[in-house]
mmCIF file of C-alpha atoms in Angstrom:
data_model
loop_
_atom_site.group_PDB
_atom_site.id
_atom_site.type_symbol
_atom_site.label_atom_id
_atom_site.label_comp_id
_atom_site.label_asym_id
_atom_site.label_seq_id
_atom_site.Cartn_x
_atom_site.Cartn_y
_atom_site.Cartn_z
ATOM 1 C CA MET F 1 -16.646 49.848 -105.112
ATOM 2 C CA ALA F 2 -15.894 46.379 -105.758
ATOM 3 C CA GLN F 3 -12.380 47.080 -103.600
ATOM 4 C CA GLU F 4 -15.176 47.999 -100.582
ATOM 5 C CA ASP F 5 -17.249 44.773 -101.866
ATOM 6 C CA SER F 6 -14.625 42.525 -101.441
ATOM 7 C CA GLN F 7 -13.342 43.949 -97.992
ATOM 8 C CA SER F 8 -17.055 43.198 -96.850
ATOM 9 C CA ARG F 9 -17.260 39.801 -98.062
ATOM 10 C CA MET F 10 -13.585 39.410 -96.087
ATOM 11 C CA ASP F 11 -14.753 40.629 -92.906
ATOM 12 C CA VAL F 12 -17.858 38.812 -92.957
ATOM 13 C CA ALA F 13 -15.768 35.355 -93.848
ATOM 14 C CA LEU F 14 -13.890 36.367 -90.853
ATOM 15 C CA ARG F 15 -16.520 36.882 -88.492
ATOM 16 C CA CYS F 16 -17.841 33.291 -89.405
ATOM 17 C CA CYS F 17 -14.351 31.911 -89.135
ATOM 18 C CA VAL F 18 -14.024 33.778 -85.855
ATOM 19 C CA TYR F 19 -17.375 32.424 -84.632
ATOM 20 C CA ALA F 20 -16.675 28.864 -85.832
ATOM 21 C CA GLY F 21 -13.761 28.555 -84.020
ATOM 22 C CA GLY F 22 -14.666 29.677 -81.018
ATOM 23 C CA ILE F 23 -17.777 27.243 -80.977
ATOM 24 C CA ILE F 24 -15.786 24.378 -81.934
ATOM 25 C CA GLY F 25 -12.740 25.474 -79.436
ATOM 26 C CA ALA F 26 -14.795 26.054 -76.285
ATOM 27 C CA LEU F 27 -16.389 22.845 -76.881
ATOM 28 C CA TRP F 28 -13.491 21.093 -77.344
ATOM 29 C CA VAL F 29 -12.799 22.345 -73.970
ATOM 30 C CA TYR F 30 -15.884 21.552 -72.383
ATOM 31 C CA GLY F 31 -15.944 17.973 -73.549
ATOM 32 C CA LEU F 32 -12.307 17.269 -72.660
ATOM 33 C CA LEU F 33 -13.200 18.578 -69.341
ATOM 34 C CA GLN F 34 -16.223 16.446 -69.039
ATOM 35 C CA GLU F 35 -14.079 13.352 -69.389
ATOM 36 C CA LYS F 36 -11.687 14.649 -67.330
ATOM 37 C CA ILE F 37 -14.069 15.138 -64.323
ATOM 38 C CA MET F 38 -16.242 11.763 -64.748
ATOM 39 C CA GLN F 39 -13.819 9.232 -65.431
ATOM 40 C CA HIS F 40 -10.216 10.393 -63.790
ATOM 41 C CA PRO F 41 -9.986 10.322 -60.185
ATOM 42 C CA TYR F 42 -8.481 13.197 -57.900
ATOM 43 C CA ASP F 43 -5.985 11.490 -56.067
ATOM 44 C CA GLY F 44 -7.696 8.390 -56.449
ATOM 45 C CA GLU F 45 -10.695 9.427 -56.016
ATOM 46 C CA LYS F 46 -14.057 9.328 -58.308
ATOM 47 C CA PHE F 47 -15.837 12.051 -58.252
ATOM 48 C CA ASN F 48 -19.938 10.861 -58.389
ATOM 49 C CA THR F 49 -22.253 13.955 -58.000
ATOM 50 C CA SER F 50 -23.149 14.801 -61.629
ATOM 51 C CA GLU F 51 -26.138 17.676 -60.620
ATOM 52 C CA PHE F 52 -23.082 19.870 -58.748
ATOM 53 C CA LEU F 53 -21.835 19.934 -62.487
ATOM 54 C CA VAL F 54 -25.140 20.692 -63.345
ATOM 55 C CA PHE F 55 -25.823 23.476 -61.397
ATOM 56 C CA CYS F 56 -22.646 24.922 -61.642
ATOM 57 C CA ASN F 57 -23.509 25.080 -65.878
ATOM 58 C CA ARG F 58 -26.765 26.689 -65.067
ATOM 59 C CA PHE F 59 -25.860 28.912 -62.843
ATOM 60 C CA PHE F 60 -22.707 30.483 -64.775
ATOM 61 C CA ALA F 61 -25.146 30.505 -67.683
ATOM 62 C CA VAL F 62 -28.181 32.334 -65.910
ATOM 63 C CA LEU F 63 -24.928 35.108 -65.041
ATOM 64 C CA PHE F 64 -24.210 35.169 -68.663
ATOM 65 C CA SER F 65 -28.101 35.656 -69.590
ATOM 66 C CA LEU F 66 -28.860 38.497 -67.561
ATOM 67 C CA GLY F 67 -25.704 40.352 -68.986
ATOM 68 C CA MET F 68 -26.359 39.891 -72.128
ATOM 69 C CA ALA F 69 -30.042 40.889 -71.779
ATOM 70 C CA LYS F 70 -28.876 44.276 -70.291
ATOM 71 C CA ILE F 71 -25.994 44.763 -73.233
ATOM 72 C CA HIS F 72 -28.898 44.383 -75.646
ATOM 73 C CA LYS F 73 -31.469 45.871 -73.728
ATOM 74 C CA GLU F 74 -34.057 42.830 -73.126
ATOM 75 C CA ASP F 75 -36.354 42.522 -70.130
ATOM 76 C CA CYS F 76 -36.099 39.401 -67.991
ATOM 77 C CA TRP F 77 -39.732 39.914 -66.377
ATOM 78 C CA LEU F 78 -41.621 36.938 -66.383
ATOM 79 C CA LYS F 79 -43.821 36.207 -70.173
ATOM 80 C CA ALA F 80 -44.649 32.885 -69.617
ATOM 81 C CA PRO F 81 -46.106 30.739 -66.493
ATOM 82 C CA LEU F 82 -43.514 29.831 -64.421
ATOM 83 C CA TRP F 83 -44.812 25.847 -64.496
ATOM 84 C CA LYS F 84 -43.594 25.757 -68.178
ATOM 85 C CA TYR F 85 -40.349 26.985 -67.759
ATOM 86 C CA VAL F 86 -40.055 23.998 -64.409
ATOM 87 C CA VAL F 87 -40.939 21.564 -66.853
ATOM 88 C CA VAL F 88 -38.332 22.288 -69.624
ATOM 89 C CA SER F 89 -36.096 22.657 -67.141
ATOM 90 C CA VAL F 90 -36.755 19.045 -65.132
ATOM 91 C CA SER F 91 -36.421 17.579 -68.397
ATOM 92 C CA ASN F 92 -33.113 19.747 -68.916
ATOM 93 C CA VAL F 93 -31.458 18.809 -65.684
ATOM 94 C CA LEU F 94 -32.511 15.339 -66.065
ATOM 95 C CA ALA F 95 -31.165 14.731 -69.410
ATOM 96 C CA THR F 96 -27.841 16.731 -68.749
ATOM 97 C CA THR F 97 -27.662 14.522 -65.625
ATOM 98 C CA CYS F 98 -28.040 11.107 -67.889
ATOM 99 C CA GLN F 99 -25.267 12.817 -70.323
ATOM 100 C CA TYR F 100 -22.901 13.168 -67.384
ATOM 101 C CA GLU F 101 -24.034 9.581 -65.974
ATOM 102 C CA ALA F 102 -23.362 8.124 -68.731
ATOM 103 C CA LEU F 103 -19.546 8.837 -68.858
ATOM 104 C CA LYS F 104 -19.151 6.625 -65.839
ATOM 105 C CA TYR F 105 -20.105 3.624 -67.931
ATOM 106 C CA VAL F 106 -19.066 4.208 -71.351
ATOM 107 C CA SER F 107 -16.489 6.193 -73.183
ATOM 108 C CA PHE F 108 -16.807 9.950 -74.185
ATOM 109 C CA PRO F 109 -16.526 9.526 -77.892
ATOM 110 C CA VAL F 110 -19.704 6.512 -77.342
ATOM 111 C CA GLN F 111 -21.358 9.158 -75.648
ATOM 112 C CA MET F 112 -20.661 12.304 -78.540
ATOM 113 C CA LEU F 113 -21.891 10.012 -81.086
ATOM 114 C CA GLY F 114 -24.769 8.261 -78.909
ATOM 115 C CA LYS F 115 -25.914 12.750 -79.585
ATOM 116 C CA SER F 116 -25.642 12.153 -83.422
ATOM 117 C CA PHE F 117 -28.229 8.974 -82.890
ATOM 118 C CA LYS F 118 -30.937 12.103 -80.871
ATOM 119 C CA MET F 119 -31.731 13.151 -85.025
ATOM 120 C CA MET F 120 -34.771 10.453 -85.032
ATOM 121 C CA PRO F 121 -36.255 11.129 -81.453
ATOM 122 C CA VAL F 122 -36.027 14.627 -82.394
ATOM 123 C CA MET F 123 -37.878 14.445 -85.821
ATOM 124 C CA LEU F 124 -40.449 11.462 -83.753
ATOM 125 C CA TRP F 125 -40.861 14.286 -80.420
ATOM 126 C CA GLY F 126 -41.147 16.999 -83.278
ATOM 127 C CA ILE F 127 -44.461 15.235 -85.012
ATOM 128 C CA VAL F 128 -46.206 14.295 -82.408
ATOM 129 C CA ILE F 129 -45.373 17.671 -80.274
ATOM 130 C CA SER F 130 -45.704 20.291 -83.066
ATOM 131 C CA GLY F 131 -47.379 18.269 -85.817
ATOM 132 C CA LYS F 132 -44.149 18.933 -88.259
ATOM 133 C CA ARG F 133 -43.353 17.074 -92.023
ATOM 134 C CA TYR F 134 -39.864 15.707 -92.875
ATOM 135 C CA GLY F 135 -39.021 14.994 -96.157
ATOM 136 C CA LEU F 136 -37.935 11.624 -97.891
ATOM 137 C CA LYS F 137 -34.235 12.738 -97.678
ATOM 138 C CA GLU F 138 -34.108 13.646 -94.110
ATOM 139 C CA TRP F 139 -35.659 10.444 -93.477
ATOM 140 C CA LEU F 140 -32.615 8.654 -95.191
ATOM 141 C CA ILE F 141 -30.285 10.594 -93.266
ATOM 142 C CA ALA F 142 -31.417 10.205 -89.761
ATOM 143 C CA LEU F 143 -31.506 6.293 -91.144
ATOM 144 C CA PHE F 144 -28.002 6.295 -92.129
ATOM 145 C CA ILE F 145 -26.854 7.866 -88.818
ATOM 146 C CA THR F 146 -28.698 5.411 -86.781
ATOM 147 C CA VAL F 147 -27.437 2.588 -88.906
ATOM 148 C CA GLY F 148 -23.724 4.060 -88.273
ATOM 149 C CA VAL F 149 -23.992 4.484 -84.348
ATOM 150 C CA THR F 150 -25.914 0.870 -84.078
ATOM 151 C CA MET F 151 -23.010 -0.510 -85.733
ATOM 152 C CA PHE F 152 -20.208 1.453 -83.863
ATOM 153 C CA LEU F 153 -21.668 0.381 -80.508
ATOM 154 C CA LEU F 154 -21.994 -3.383 -81.881
ATOM 155 C CA THR F 155 -18.239 -3.702 -83.326
ATOM 156 C CA GLY F 156 -16.064 -3.142 -81.014
ATOM 157 C CA PRO F 157 -14.944 -1.879 -77.233
ATOM 158 C CA ILE F 158 -17.312 0.899 -75.746
ATOM 159 C CA ALA F 159 -16.788 0.952 -72.053
ATOM 160 C CA SER F 160 -15.427 3.633 -69.943
ATOM 161 C CA PRO F 161 -12.010 2.708 -68.909
ATOM 162 C CA SER F 162 -12.811 3.729 -65.246
ATOM 163 C CA GLY F 163 -15.959 1.769 -65.506
ATOM 164 C CA GLU F 164 -17.388 1.391 -61.992
ATOM 165 C CA ASN F 165 -17.885 -2.658 -62.669
ATOM 166 C CA THR F 166 -15.276 -4.993 -63.533
ATOM 167 C CA ASP F 167 -17.773 -6.409 -66.059
ATOM 168 C CA THR F 168 -17.711 -4.125 -69.123
ATOM 169 C CA THR F 169 -20.550 -5.723 -70.912
ATOM 170 C CA GLN F 170 -22.072 -4.741 -67.714
ATOM 171 C CA ASP F 171 -20.934 -1.251 -67.588
ATOM 172 C CA SER F 172 -21.860 -1.237 -71.055
ATOM 173 C CA VAL F 173 -25.524 -1.300 -70.589
ATOM 174 C CA LYS F 174 -25.374 0.959 -67.800
ATOM 175 C CA GLY F 175 -24.374 3.462 -70.122
ATOM 176 C CA LEU F 176 -26.203 3.097 -73.077
ATOM 177 C CA LEU F 177 -29.315 2.974 -71.108
ATOM 178 C CA LEU F 178 -28.326 6.532 -69.586
ATOM 179 C CA LEU F 179 -27.870 7.878 -73.016
ATOM 180 C CA VAL F 180 -31.441 6.395 -74.350
ATOM 181 C CA LEU F 181 -33.200 8.460 -71.372
ATOM 182 C CA PHE F 182 -30.781 11.469 -72.283
ATOM 183 C CA LEU F 183 -32.365 11.332 -75.997
ATOM 184 C CA ALA F 184 -35.876 10.698 -74.919
ATOM 185 C CA LEU F 185 -35.957 13.665 -72.206
ATOM 186 C CA ASP F 186 -33.838 15.953 -74.672
ATOM 187 C CA GLY F 187 -36.143 15.188 -77.355
ATOM 188 C CA ILE F 188 -38.694 16.515 -75.191
ATOM 189 C CA THR F 189 -36.653 19.644 -73.611
ATOM 190 C CA SER F 190 -36.687 21.488 -77.709
ATOM 191 C CA PRO F 191 -40.388 20.951 -78.131
ATOM 192 C CA MET F 192 -41.154 22.588 -75.296
ATOM 193 C CA GLN F 193 -38.411 25.573 -75.418
ATOM 194 C CA GLN F 194 -40.171 26.189 -79.120
ATOM 195 C CA LEU F 195 -43.331 26.178 -78.066
ATOM 196 C CA LEU F 196 -42.456 29.064 -75.281
ATOM 197 C CA PHE F 197 -41.257 31.061 -77.938
ATOM 198 C CA GLU F 198 -44.152 30.974 -80.111
ATOM 199 C CA GLN F 199 -46.807 31.023 -77.475
ATOM 200 C CA TYR F 200 -45.334 34.052 -75.476
ATOM 201 C CA ARG F 201 -42.496 35.686 -77.916
ATOM 202 C CA THR F 202 -39.779 35.081 -75.396
ATOM 203 C CA SER F 203 -36.614 36.764 -76.428
ATOM 204 C CA LYS F 204 -33.752 34.311 -76.340
ATOM 205 C CA TYR F 205 -31.948 36.041 -73.191
ATOM 206 C CA ASN F 206 -35.379 36.203 -71.448
ATOM 207 C CA GLN F 207 -35.760 32.322 -71.978
ATOM 208 C CA MET F 208 -32.157 31.338 -71.507
ATOM 209 C CA PHE F 209 -32.852 33.581 -68.151
ATOM 210 C CA TRP F 210 -36.075 31.714 -66.789
ATOM 211 C CA VAL F 211 -34.998 28.445 -67.665
ATOM 212 C CA ASN F 212 -31.542 28.336 -66.300
ATOM 213 C CA SER F 213 -32.872 29.555 -63.470
ATOM 214 C CA ALA F 214 -35.293 26.752 -62.618
ATOM 215 C CA SER F 215 -32.686 24.436 -63.970
ATOM 216 C CA ALA F 216 -30.367 25.652 -61.671
ATOM 217 C CA THR F 217 -33.173 25.499 -58.336
ATOM 218 C CA VAL F 218 -33.920 21.953 -59.712
ATOM 219 C CA SER F 219 -30.624 20.897 -59.877
ATOM 220 C CA LEU F 220 -30.006 22.319 -56.282
ATOM 221 C CA GLY F 221 -33.110 20.544 -54.995
ATOM 222 C CA ILE F 222 -31.826 17.667 -56.050
ATOM 223 C CA MET F 223 -28.561 17.615 -54.072
ATOM 224 C CA LEU F 224 -30.180 19.516 -51.025
ATOM 225 C CA CYS F 225 -32.944 16.304 -51.428
ATOM 226 C CA SER F 226 -30.647 13.479 -51.902
ATOM 227 C CA GLY F 227 -27.816 14.981 -49.462
ATOM 228 C CA SER F 228 -24.768 14.613 -52.208
ATOM 229 C CA LEU F 229 -24.830 18.681 -52.129
ATOM 230 C CA TRP F 230 -22.380 18.397 -48.660
ATOM 231 C CA ASN F 231 -20.574 15.428 -50.754
ATOM 232 C CA ALA F 232 -19.361 17.551 -53.774
ATOM 233 C CA LEU F 233 -18.508 20.785 -51.526
ATOM 234 C CA ALA F 234 -16.576 18.086 -49.315
ATOM 235 C CA PHE F 235 -14.853 16.477 -52.319
ATOM 236 C CA CYS F 236 -13.966 20.290 -53.500
ATOM 237 C CA GLY F 237 -12.884 20.772 -50.258
ATOM 238 C CA ASN F 238 -10.355 18.262 -50.412
ATOM 239 C CA HIS F 239 -9.614 18.298 -54.130
ATOM 240 C CA PRO F 240 -9.548 21.815 -54.878
ATOM 241 C CA ALA F 241 -8.879 20.982 -58.776
ATOM 242 C CA LEU F 242 -12.295 19.656 -58.910
ATOM 243 C CA LEU F 243 -13.952 22.962 -58.170
ATOM 244 C CA ALA F 244 -11.820 24.557 -60.688
ATOM 245 C CA ASN F 245 -12.232 22.169 -63.659
ATOM 246 C CA ALA F 246 -15.760 22.494 -62.757
ATOM 247 C CA LEU F 247 -15.607 26.343 -62.930
ATOM 248 C CA GLU F 248 -13.637 26.361 -66.188
ATOM 249 C CA LEU F 249 -16.606 23.662 -67.780
ATOM 250 C CA SER F 250 -18.654 26.058 -66.954
ATOM 251 C CA ALA F 251 -17.053 28.766 -68.656
ATOM 252 C CA ALA F 252 -16.558 26.819 -71.675
ATOM 253 C CA GLN F 253 -20.014 26.065 -71.910
ATOM 254 C CA VAL F 254 -21.669 29.875 -71.526
ATOM 255 C CA THR F 255 -18.880 30.940 -74.116
ATOM 256 C CA SER F 256 -20.207 28.334 -76.520
ATOM 257 C CA GLN F 257 -23.676 29.483 -76.063
ATOM 258 C CA PHE F 258 -22.072 33.151 -76.757
ATOM 259 C CA PHE F 259 -20.761 32.011 -80.192
ATOM 260 C CA ILE F 260 -23.538 29.633 -80.768
ATOM 261 C CA TYR F 261 -25.886 32.459 -81.224
ATOM 262 C CA SER F 262 -23.915 34.769 -82.223
ATOM 263 C CA GLN F 263 -23.298 32.689 -85.526
ATOM 264 C CA VAL F 264 -26.796 31.204 -85.586
ATOM 265 C CA LYS F 265 -28.497 34.754 -85.516
ATOM 266 C CA GLU F 266 -26.032 36.310 -88.196
ATOM 267 C CA PHE F 267 -25.306 33.072 -90.723
ATOM 268 C CA GLY F 268 -27.806 31.157 -89.935
ATOM 269 C CA ALA F 269 -28.559 27.614 -89.025
ATOM 270 C CA VAL F 270 -27.495 25.956 -91.646
ATOM 271 C CA VAL F 271 -23.678 26.970 -91.173
ATOM 272 C CA PHE F 272 -24.264 26.512 -87.558
ATOM 273 C CA ALA F 273 -25.037 22.610 -88.686
ATOM 274 C CA ALA F 274 -21.409 22.148 -90.530
ATOM 275 C CA THR F 275 -19.868 24.113 -87.235
ATOM 276 C CA MET F 276 -21.456 21.031 -85.099
ATOM 277 C CA ASN F 277 -20.337 18.200 -87.381
ATOM 278 C CA VAL F 278 -16.461 19.416 -87.101
ATOM 279 C CA ARG F 279 -16.582 19.800 -83.737
ATOM 280 C CA GLN F 280 -17.686 16.381 -83.029
ATOM 281 C CA LEU F 281 -15.637 14.782 -85.583
ATOM 282 C CA PHE F 282 -12.815 16.773 -83.664
ATOM 283 C CA SER F 283 -13.832 16.174 -80.444
ATOM 284 C CA ILE F 284 -13.685 12.257 -80.973
ATOM 285 C CA MET F 285 -10.344 12.290 -82.598
ATOM 286 C CA THR F 286 -8.928 14.549 -79.658
ATOM 287 C CA SER F 287 -10.189 11.856 -77.021
ATOM 288 C CA TYR F 288 -9.257 8.711 -78.996
ATOM 289 C CA ILE F 289 -5.564 10.688 -79.205
ATOM 290 C CA THR F 290 -6.052 12.040 -75.633
ATOM 291 C CA TYR F 291 -7.538 9.242 -73.795
ATOM 292 C CA HIS F 292 -6.115 6.184 -75.986
ATOM 293 C CA HIS F 293 -9.211 4.104 -76.150
ATOM 294 C CA SER F 294 -9.340 1.522 -78.256
ATOM 295 C CA ILE F 295 -11.303 1.620 -81.737
ATOM 296 C CA THR F 296 -11.765 -1.151 -84.123
ATOM 297 C CA ALA F 297 -11.462 -1.016 -88.312
ATOM 298 C CA LEU F 298 -15.504 -1.646 -88.671
ATOM 299 C CA GLN F 299 -15.579 1.682 -85.936
ATOM 300 C CA VAL F 300 -13.715 3.513 -87.716
ATOM 301 C CA LEU F 301 -15.923 2.715 -90.955
ATOM 302 C CA SER F 302 -19.197 3.473 -88.513
ATOM 303 C CA LEU F 303 -17.549 6.334 -87.605
ATOM 304 C CA GLY F 304 -17.134 7.657 -91.932
ATOM 305 C CA LEU F 305 -20.865 6.315 -92.443
ATOM 306 C CA VAL F 306 -22.542 8.399 -89.757
ATOM 307 C CA PHE F 307 -20.395 11.602 -90.242
ATOM 308 C CA GLY F 308 -20.672 11.116 -93.969
ATOM 309 C CA ALA F 309 -24.168 11.198 -94.130
ATOM 310 C CA LEU F 310 -23.548 14.271 -91.319
ATOM 311 C CA PHE F 311 -21.836 16.460 -93.740
ATOM 312 C CA TYR F 312 -24.343 15.476 -96.609
ATOM 313 C CA LYS F 313 -26.835 16.839 -94.793
ATOM 314 C CA SER F 314 -24.952 20.317 -94.086
ATOM 315 C CA PHE F 315 -23.347 20.218 -97.792
ATOM 316 C CA SER F 316 -27.581 20.301 -99.036
ATOM 317 C CA GLY F 317 -28.421 22.509 -97.013
ATOM 318 C CA LEU F 318 -25.460 25.037 -97.699
ATOM 319 C CA MET F 319 -26.431 24.131 -101.164
ATOM 320 C CA ALA F 320 -30.181 25.138 -100.872
ATOM 321 C CA VAL F 321 -29.295 28.419 -99.687
ATOM 322 C CA GLN F 322 -26.507 29.615 -101.817
ATOM 323 C CA ASP F 323 -27.654 33.019 -103.668
ATOM 324 C CA PRO F 324 -31.361 33.209 -102.415
ATOM 325 C CA PRO F 325 -32.488 36.617 -102.340
ATOM 326 C CA GLU F 326 -32.765 36.914 -98.771
ATOM 327 C CA GLU F 327 -29.310 36.058 -98.489
ATOM 328 C CA LYS F 328 -28.041 39.297 -97.229
ATOM 329 C CA THR F 329 -30.189 39.015 -94.216
ATOM 330 C CA PRO F 330 -30.040 36.633 -91.316
ATOM 331 C CA LEU F 331 -31.449 33.095 -91.964
ATOM 332 C CA LEU F 332 -32.930 33.212 -88.496
ATOM 333 C CA LYS F 333 -35.011 35.647 -87.158
ATOM 334 C CA ASP F 334 -35.316 34.165 -83.819
ATOM 335 C CA ALA F 335 -33.586 31.499 -81.370
ATOM 336 C CA LYS F 336 -36.621 29.185 -81.333
ATOM 337 C CA ASP F 337 -35.358 28.399 -85.322
ATOM 338 C CA ALA F 338 -31.887 27.725 -83.535
ATOM 339 C CA LYS F 339 -32.709 25.784 -81.087
ATOM 340 C CA ASP F 340 -34.947 23.764 -83.524
ATOM 341 C CA GLN F 341 -32.080 23.856 -85.956
ATOM 342 C CA ARG F 342 -29.260 22.744 -83.479
ATOM 343 C CA ASN F 343 -31.392 19.570 -82.453
ATOM 344 C CA LEU F 344 -31.771 18.465 -85.262
ATOM 345 C CA ALA F 345 -27.812 18.570 -86.003
#
């Protein structure tokens, strides 16, 4: 009996490690490809149509959600008013586009670190939209992260090595403004998705299908209206490596979504938050090594402050759920909790 229990624990630990490795690996590839596509030229020519990448990602996510819904026997009928999906999709598309555009002006480590800054906006939007309340510990952690990110931005180079202007200060300001816009839009998206789960009881793959379908339509519409679709297709024709990288980027994102949903459903949001902290630190270190970004001693110190706060947040969360009566059941019962916790991670 004891041997069977030990084997069961080993199986659980192995699955957790596989999920964590899948998340870190897939998002590591996603980050490297994102930086390569937006910051490094193809045969001397830079790719500038961010909406095309958004469309590819969302199109692949639609196919993935359809396949997973079929496997899990979930229906894909429309369960909420279409306009509500469109609202979520527009904010999501614009946020993702700002994220890609920011890489034209600031380095990938800055963009990655900036995502940690969104804990404060998400908390504020949560109060406004959902009436949530947070304790002193959460506010202090958010404050340490905010101070650390601000310190990083002010104490060393942050501009993209392939910025559009020779004035790195101008590039940095543009990039930071795009990151601020990304944080504001992304902070709206998550509470709106949570409201869809709560009001209409949509399943995760049902919502994933409709949100990504609307997002693919919105991004395609933007390209058609601006005429950038033809430029993107022409670029792909002239530089087939770009199309290959875009497909790899989409595949990496969809793969990460599979591991994310699997880990959160089985092991809870706290384990997922810890995994994402490791992923952020690993991606930033890899980017510095791969693309030789400059960094100052004060920026190293600020990274320690940010990730110290993030790892403390994860550690305290793990201690809080250690050995509860419900330990053998999933910590999260549905995707709305997963989405909410993922955006605070």
